[in-house]
Short mmCIF file of C-alpha atoms (C1' of nucleotides) in Angstrom, two decimals:
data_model
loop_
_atom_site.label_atom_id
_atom_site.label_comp_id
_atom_site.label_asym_id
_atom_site.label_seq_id
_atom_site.Cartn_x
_atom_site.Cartn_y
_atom_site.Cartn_z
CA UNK F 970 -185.99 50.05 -0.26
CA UNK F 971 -185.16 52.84 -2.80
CA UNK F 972 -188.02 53.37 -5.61
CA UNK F 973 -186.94 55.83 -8.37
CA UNK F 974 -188.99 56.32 -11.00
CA UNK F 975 -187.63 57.44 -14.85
CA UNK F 976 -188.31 60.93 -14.23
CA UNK F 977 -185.92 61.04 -10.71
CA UNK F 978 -183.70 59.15 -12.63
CA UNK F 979 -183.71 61.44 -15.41
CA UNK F 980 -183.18 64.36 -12.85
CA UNK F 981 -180.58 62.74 -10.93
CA UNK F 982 -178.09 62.38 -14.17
CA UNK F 983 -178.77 66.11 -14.88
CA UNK F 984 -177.60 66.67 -11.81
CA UNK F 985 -174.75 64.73 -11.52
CA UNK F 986 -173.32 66.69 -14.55
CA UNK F 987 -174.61 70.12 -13.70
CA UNK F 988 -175.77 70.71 -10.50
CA UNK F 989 -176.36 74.45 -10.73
CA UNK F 990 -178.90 73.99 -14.05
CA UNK F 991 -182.29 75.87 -12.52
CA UNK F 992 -185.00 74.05 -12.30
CA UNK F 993 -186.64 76.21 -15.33
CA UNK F 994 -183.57 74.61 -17.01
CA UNK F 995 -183.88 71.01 -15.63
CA UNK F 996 -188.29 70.99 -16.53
CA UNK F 997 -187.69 72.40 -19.98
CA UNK F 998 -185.31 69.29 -20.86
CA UNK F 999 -187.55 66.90 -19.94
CA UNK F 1000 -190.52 68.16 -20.63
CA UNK F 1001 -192.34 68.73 -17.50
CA UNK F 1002 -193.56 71.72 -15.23
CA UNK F 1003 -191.17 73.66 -12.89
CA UNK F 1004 -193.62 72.76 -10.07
CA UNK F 1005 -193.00 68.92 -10.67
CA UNK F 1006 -189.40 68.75 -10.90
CA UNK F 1007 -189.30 71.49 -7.99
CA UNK F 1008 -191.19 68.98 -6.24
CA UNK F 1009 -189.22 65.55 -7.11
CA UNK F 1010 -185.95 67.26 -6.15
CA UNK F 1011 -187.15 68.37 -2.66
CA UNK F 1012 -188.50 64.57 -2.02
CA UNK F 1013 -185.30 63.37 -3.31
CA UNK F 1014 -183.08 65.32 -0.87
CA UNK F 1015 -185.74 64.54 1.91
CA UNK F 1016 -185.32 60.43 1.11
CA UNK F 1017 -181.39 61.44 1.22
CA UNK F 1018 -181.43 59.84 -2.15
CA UNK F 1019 -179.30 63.15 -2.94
CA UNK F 1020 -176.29 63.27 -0.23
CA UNK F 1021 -175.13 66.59 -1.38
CA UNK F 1022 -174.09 69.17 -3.41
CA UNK F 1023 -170.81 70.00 -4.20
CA UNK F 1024 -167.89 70.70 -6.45
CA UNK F 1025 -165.42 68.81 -8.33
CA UNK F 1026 -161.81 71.14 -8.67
CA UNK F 1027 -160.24 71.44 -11.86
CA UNK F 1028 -157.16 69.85 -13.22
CA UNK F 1029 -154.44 72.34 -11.79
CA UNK F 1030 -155.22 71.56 -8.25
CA UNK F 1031 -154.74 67.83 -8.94
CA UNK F 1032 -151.90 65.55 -8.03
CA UNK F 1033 -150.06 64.46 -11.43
CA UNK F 1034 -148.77 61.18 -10.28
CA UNK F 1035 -151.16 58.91 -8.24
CA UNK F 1036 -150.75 55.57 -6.41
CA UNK F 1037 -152.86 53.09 -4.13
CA UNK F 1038 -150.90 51.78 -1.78
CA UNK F 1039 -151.70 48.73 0.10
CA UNK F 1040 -150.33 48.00 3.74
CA UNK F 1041 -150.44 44.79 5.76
CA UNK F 1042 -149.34 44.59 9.19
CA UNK F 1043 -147.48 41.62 11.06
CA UNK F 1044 -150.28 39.65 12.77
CA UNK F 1045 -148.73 40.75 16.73
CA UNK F 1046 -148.86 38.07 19.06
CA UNK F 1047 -151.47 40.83 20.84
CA UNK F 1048 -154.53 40.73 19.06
CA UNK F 1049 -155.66 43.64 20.29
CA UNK F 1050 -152.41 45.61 19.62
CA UNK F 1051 -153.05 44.64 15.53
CA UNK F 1052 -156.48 46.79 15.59
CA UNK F 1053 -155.37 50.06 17.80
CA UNK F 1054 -151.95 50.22 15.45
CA UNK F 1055 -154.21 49.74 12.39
CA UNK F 1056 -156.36 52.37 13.64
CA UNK F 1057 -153.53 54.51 14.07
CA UNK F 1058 -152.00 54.09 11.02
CA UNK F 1059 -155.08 55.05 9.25
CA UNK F 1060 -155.27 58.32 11.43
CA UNK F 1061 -152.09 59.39 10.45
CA UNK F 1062 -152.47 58.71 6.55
CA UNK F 1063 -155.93 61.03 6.73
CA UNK F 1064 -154.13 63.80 7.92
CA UNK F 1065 -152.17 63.83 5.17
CA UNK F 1066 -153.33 66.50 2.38
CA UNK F 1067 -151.92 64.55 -0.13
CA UNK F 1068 -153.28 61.29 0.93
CA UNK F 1069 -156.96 61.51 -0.73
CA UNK F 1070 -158.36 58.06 0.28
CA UNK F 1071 -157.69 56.04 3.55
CA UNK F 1072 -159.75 52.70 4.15
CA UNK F 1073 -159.40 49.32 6.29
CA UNK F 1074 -158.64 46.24 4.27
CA UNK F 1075 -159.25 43.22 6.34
CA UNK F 1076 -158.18 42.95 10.24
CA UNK F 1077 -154.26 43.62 9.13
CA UNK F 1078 -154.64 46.06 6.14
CA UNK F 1079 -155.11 49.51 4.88
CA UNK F 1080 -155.23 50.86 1.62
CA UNK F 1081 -154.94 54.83 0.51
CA UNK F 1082 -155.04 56.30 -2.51
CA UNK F 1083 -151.68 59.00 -2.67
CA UNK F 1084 -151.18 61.71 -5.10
CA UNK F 1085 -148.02 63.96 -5.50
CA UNK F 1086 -146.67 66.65 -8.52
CA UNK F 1087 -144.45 64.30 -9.81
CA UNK F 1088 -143.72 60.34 -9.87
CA UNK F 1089 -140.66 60.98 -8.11
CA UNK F 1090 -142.27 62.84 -5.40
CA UNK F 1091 -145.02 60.31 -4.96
CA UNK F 1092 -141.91 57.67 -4.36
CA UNK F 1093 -140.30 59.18 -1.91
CA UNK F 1094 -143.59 60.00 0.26
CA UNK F 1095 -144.19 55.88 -0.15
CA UNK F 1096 -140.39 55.50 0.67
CA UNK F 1097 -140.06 57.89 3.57
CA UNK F 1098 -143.48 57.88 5.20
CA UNK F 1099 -145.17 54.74 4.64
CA UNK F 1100 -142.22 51.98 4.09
CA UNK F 1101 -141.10 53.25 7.61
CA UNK F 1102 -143.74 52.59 9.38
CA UNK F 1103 -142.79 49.59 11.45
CA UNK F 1104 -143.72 45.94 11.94
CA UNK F 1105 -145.19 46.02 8.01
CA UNK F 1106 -145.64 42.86 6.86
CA UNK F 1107 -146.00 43.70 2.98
CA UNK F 1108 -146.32 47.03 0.96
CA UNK F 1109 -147.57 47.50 -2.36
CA UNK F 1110 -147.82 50.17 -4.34
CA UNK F 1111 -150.27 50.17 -7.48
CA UNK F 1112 -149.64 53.67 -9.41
CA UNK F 1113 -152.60 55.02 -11.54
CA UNK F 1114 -151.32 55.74 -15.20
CA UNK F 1115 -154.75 56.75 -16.66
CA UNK F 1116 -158.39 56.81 -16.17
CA UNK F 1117 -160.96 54.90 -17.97
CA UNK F 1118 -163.77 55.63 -15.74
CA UNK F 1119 -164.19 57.54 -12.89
CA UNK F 1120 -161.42 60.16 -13.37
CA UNK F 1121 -163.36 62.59 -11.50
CA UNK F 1122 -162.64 61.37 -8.84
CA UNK F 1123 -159.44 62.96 -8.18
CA UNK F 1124 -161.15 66.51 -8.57
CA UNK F 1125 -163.82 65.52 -5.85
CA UNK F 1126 -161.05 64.25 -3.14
CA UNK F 1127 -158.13 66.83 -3.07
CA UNK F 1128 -158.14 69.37 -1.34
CA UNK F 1129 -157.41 73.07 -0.89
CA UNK V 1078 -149.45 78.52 -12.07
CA UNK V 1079 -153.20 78.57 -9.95
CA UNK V 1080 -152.66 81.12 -7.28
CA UNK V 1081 -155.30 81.27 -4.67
CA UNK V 1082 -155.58 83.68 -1.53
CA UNK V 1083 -157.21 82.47 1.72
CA UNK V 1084 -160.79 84.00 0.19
CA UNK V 1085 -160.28 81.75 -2.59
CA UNK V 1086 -159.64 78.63 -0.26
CA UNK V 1087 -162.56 79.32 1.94
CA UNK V 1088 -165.01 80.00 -1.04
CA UNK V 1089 -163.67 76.48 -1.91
CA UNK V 1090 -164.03 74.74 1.00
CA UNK V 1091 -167.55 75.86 1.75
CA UNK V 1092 -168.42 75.24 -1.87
CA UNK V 1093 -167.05 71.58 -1.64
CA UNK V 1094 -169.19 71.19 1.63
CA UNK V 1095 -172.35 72.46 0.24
CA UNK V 1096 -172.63 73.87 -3.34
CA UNK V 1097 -175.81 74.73 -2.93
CA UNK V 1098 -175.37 77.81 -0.08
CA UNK V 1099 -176.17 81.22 -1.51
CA UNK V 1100 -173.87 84.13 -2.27
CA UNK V 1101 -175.37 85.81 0.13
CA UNK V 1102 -174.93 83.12 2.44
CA UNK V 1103 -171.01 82.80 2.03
CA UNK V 1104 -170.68 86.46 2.40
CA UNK V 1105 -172.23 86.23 5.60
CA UNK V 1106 -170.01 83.47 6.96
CA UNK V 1107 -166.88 85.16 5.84
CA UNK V 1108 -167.39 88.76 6.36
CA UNK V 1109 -167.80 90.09 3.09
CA UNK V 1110 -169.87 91.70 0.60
CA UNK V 1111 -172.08 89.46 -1.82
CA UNK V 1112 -170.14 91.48 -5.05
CA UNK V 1113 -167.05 90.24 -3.93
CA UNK V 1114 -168.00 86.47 -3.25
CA UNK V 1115 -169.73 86.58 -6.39
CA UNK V 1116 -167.14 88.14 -8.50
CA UNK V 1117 -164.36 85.69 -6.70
CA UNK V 1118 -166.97 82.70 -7.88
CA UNK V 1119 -167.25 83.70 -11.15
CA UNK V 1120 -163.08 84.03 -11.72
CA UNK V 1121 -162.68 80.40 -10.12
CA UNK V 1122 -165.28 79.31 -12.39
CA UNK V 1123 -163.23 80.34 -15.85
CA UNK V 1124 -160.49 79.94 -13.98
CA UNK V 1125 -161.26 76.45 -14.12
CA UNK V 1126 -160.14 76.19 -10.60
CA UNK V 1127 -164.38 75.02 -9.79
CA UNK V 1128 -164.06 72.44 -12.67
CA UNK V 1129 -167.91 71.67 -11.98
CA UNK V 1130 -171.40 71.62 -9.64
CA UNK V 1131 -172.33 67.67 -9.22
CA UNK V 1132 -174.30 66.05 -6.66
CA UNK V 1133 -173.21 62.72 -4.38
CA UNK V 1134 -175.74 60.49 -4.06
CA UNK V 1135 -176.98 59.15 -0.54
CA UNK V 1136 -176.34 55.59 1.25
CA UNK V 1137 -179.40 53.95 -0.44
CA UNK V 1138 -178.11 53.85 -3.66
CA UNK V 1139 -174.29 53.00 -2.63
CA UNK V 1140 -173.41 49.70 -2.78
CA UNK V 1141 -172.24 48.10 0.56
CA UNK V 1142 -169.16 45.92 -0.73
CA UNK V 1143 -166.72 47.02 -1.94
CA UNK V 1144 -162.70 46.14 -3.58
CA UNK V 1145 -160.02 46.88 -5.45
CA UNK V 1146 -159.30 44.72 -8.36
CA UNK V 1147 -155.74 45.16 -9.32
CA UNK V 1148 -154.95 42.78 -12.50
CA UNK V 1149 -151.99 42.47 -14.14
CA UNK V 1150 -151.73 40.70 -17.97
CA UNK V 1151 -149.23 38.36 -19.17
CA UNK V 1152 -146.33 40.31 -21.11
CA UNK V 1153 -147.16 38.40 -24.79
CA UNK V 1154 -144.43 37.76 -27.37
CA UNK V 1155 -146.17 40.58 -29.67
CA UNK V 1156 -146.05 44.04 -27.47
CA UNK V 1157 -148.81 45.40 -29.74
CA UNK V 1158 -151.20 42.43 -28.88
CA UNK V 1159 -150.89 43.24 -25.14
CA UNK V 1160 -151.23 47.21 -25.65
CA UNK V 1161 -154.72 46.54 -27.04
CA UNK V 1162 -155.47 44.15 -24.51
CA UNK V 1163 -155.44 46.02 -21.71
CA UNK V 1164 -157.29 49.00 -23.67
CA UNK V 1165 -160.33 45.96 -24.25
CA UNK V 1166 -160.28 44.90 -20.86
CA UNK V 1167 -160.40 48.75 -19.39
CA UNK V 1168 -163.41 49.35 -22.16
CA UNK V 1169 -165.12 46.10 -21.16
CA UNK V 1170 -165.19 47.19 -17.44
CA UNK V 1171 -166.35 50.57 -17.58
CA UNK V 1172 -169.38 49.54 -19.29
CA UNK V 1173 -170.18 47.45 -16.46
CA UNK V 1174 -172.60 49.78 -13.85
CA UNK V 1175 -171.13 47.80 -10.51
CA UNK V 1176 -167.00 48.77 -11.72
CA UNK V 1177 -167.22 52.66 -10.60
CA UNK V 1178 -163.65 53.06 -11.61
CA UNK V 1179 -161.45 51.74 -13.97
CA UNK V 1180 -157.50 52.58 -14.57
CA UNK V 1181 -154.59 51.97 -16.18
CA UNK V 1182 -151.56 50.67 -14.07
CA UNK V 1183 -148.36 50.28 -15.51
CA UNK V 1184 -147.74 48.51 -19.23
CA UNK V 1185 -149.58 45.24 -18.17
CA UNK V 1186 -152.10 46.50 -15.32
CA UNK V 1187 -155.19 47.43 -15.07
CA UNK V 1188 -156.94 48.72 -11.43
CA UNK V 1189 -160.65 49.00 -11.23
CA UNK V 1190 -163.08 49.94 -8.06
CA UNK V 1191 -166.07 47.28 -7.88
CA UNK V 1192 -169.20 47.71 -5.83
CA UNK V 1193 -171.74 44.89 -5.26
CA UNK V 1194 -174.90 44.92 -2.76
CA UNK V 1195 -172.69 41.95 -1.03
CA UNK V 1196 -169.31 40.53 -0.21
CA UNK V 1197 -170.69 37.49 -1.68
CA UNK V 1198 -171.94 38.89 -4.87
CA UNK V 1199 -169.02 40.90 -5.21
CA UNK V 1200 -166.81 37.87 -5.24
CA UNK V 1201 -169.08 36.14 -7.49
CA UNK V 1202 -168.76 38.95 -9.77
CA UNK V 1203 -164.36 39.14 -9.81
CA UNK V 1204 -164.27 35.21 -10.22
CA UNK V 1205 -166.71 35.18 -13.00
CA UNK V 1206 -165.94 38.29 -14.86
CA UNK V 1207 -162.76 38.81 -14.02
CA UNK V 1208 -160.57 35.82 -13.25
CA UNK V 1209 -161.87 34.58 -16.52
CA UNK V 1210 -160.43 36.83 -18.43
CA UNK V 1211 -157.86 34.85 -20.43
CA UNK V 1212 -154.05 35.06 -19.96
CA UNK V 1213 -153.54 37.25 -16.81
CA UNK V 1214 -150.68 36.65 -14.98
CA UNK V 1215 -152.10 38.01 -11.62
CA UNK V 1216 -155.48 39.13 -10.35
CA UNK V 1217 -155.32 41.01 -6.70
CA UNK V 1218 -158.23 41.45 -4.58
CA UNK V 1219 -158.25 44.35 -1.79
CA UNK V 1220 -161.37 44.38 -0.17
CA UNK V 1221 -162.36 47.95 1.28
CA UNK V 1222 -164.09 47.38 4.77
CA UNK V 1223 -164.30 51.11 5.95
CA UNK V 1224 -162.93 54.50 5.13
CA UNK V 1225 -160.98 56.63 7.12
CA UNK V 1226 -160.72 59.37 4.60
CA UNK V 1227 -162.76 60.30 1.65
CA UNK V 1228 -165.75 58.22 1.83
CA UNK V 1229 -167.63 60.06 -0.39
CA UNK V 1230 -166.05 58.90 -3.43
CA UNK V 1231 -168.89 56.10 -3.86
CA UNK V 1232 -171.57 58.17 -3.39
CA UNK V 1233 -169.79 60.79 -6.19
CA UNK V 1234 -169.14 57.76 -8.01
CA UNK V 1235 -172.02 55.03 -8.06
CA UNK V 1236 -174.72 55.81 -11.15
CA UNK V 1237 -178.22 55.68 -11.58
"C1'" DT A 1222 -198.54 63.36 -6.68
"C1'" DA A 1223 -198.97 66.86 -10.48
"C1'" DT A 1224 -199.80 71.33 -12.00
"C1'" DG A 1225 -200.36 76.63 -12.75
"C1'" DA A 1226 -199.94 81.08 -10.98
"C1'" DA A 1227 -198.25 84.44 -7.96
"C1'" DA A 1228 -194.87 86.31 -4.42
"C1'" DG A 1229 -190.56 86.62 -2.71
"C1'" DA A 1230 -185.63 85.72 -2.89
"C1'" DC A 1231 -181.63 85.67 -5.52
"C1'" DA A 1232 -178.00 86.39 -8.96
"C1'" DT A 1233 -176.31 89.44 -12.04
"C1'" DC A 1234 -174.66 93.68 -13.93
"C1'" DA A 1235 -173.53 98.56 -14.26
"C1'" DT A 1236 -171.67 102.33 -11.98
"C1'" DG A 1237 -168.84 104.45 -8.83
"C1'" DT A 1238 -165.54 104.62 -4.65
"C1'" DA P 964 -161.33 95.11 -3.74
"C1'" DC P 965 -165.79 96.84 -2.21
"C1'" DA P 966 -170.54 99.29 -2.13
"C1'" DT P 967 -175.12 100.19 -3.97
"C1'" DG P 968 -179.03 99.86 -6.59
"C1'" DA P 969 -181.75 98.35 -10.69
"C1'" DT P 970 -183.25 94.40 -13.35
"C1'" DG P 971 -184.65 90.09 -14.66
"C1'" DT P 972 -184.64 85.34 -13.42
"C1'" DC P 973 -185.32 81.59 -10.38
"C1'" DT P 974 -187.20 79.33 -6.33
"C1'" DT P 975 -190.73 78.48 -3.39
"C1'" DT P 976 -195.30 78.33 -1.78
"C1'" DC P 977 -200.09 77.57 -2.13
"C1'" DA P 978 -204.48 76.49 -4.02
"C1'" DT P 979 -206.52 73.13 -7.00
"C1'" DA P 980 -207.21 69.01 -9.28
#
DNA sequence: TATGAAAGACATCATGT
DNA sequence: ACATGATGTCTTTCATA
């Protein structure tokens, strides 16, 4: 199992809000030599405790409008035929730039997470590339008004 | 407007991959000198563009079930009454460290990503903090099995 | 595992093409 | 936009506890 202690802990929330504070940064805030938190943060990338490094994008490179969409397909009388057209479908979707998030929901559904400029535009991608996909069963769309948590998010999926 | 060049794009994309990789480094992959990368780095950066450096945690520490909660409130006689409803609920939920994202859907909705260790304990968790919520009209449950695109997002979104 | 010190690598900046 | 070189800072390693 995982065993952090307070002090990876403590580094690992730095982190997560600046990842490019030095580590002469990082051991002055918490009070401890460079060596030590030079040290912590090598084992914690060795454990794979830390996946990676990367950036979030800023707020003009984000979709305005933003919708999970949920798709069921009609059980086929094939069972097989059900998980190669789900498999498909889900292919498709990820190619998308403007589709940030594809995932399997059960044996018969996906879900993505869509972003366009505009609420409009975001409508009539639904409309015109998902609604038409045949032998749905159901389609919902959930739109995303405002973040409470987690708004990030968004900056760490699209794309460039 | 943001107006990138194909330099911009790839500094992006290798950024987003690994944000740790030296100037020196990206010059080398993309044929050019370590002034330019690093002056193109620095514009994106108060540009805004690179909104910030964060890390995505590993497997370990991501929990292994996870869903969309989508619930939706009953529309009350008083409009006021359900405006700060939904802002309570949406407060109440990002406090909780297993509800990495919570959003507003709609007047009446609110949409939140849950992670538990288990499918069990995740269900335990929506019927007995969620369902019991009082007067909610509808409360959806869209499990999320396995991603297609974008994966990361719980590893850039689960806490320490 | 923690620490201190020392060596090497790197980012940064100024200047000029 | 690119090149070069000077400077100071940071990372990394290693010896020691």
């Amino acid at each position: 199992m995982v065993q952090l202690d307070d002090l990876d802990r403590a580094i690992l929330r730095i982190l997560k809000e600046d990842a490019r504070l030095t580590i002469s940064e990082i051991a002055e805030r918490l009070n401890r030599p460079e060596s030590t938190i030079h040290f912590r943060i090598k084992k914690l990338q060795e454990r794979g405790i830390i996946g990676k490094y990367t950036i979030v994008l800023g707020e003009d490179l984000q979709p305005k409008a933003l919708a999970i969409v949920y798709i069921q397909a009609e059980t086929p009388i094939i069972e097989d035929f059900l998980e190669r057209y789900i498999r498909h479908i889900m292919k498709t979707l990820s190619l998308l730039p403007n589709v940030l998030t594809v995932a399997r929901s059960g044996k018969d559904g996906v879900v993505a997470l869509v972003g366009e400029e505009s609420p409009e535009k975001l409508n009539r991608f639904v409309d015109e590339t998902i609604k038409v996909l045949p032998t749905l069963k159901r389609v919902e769309v959930i739109p995303i008004d405002e973040f409470g948590k987690g708004s990030g998010l968004v900056g760490f999926l699209v794309g460039v």
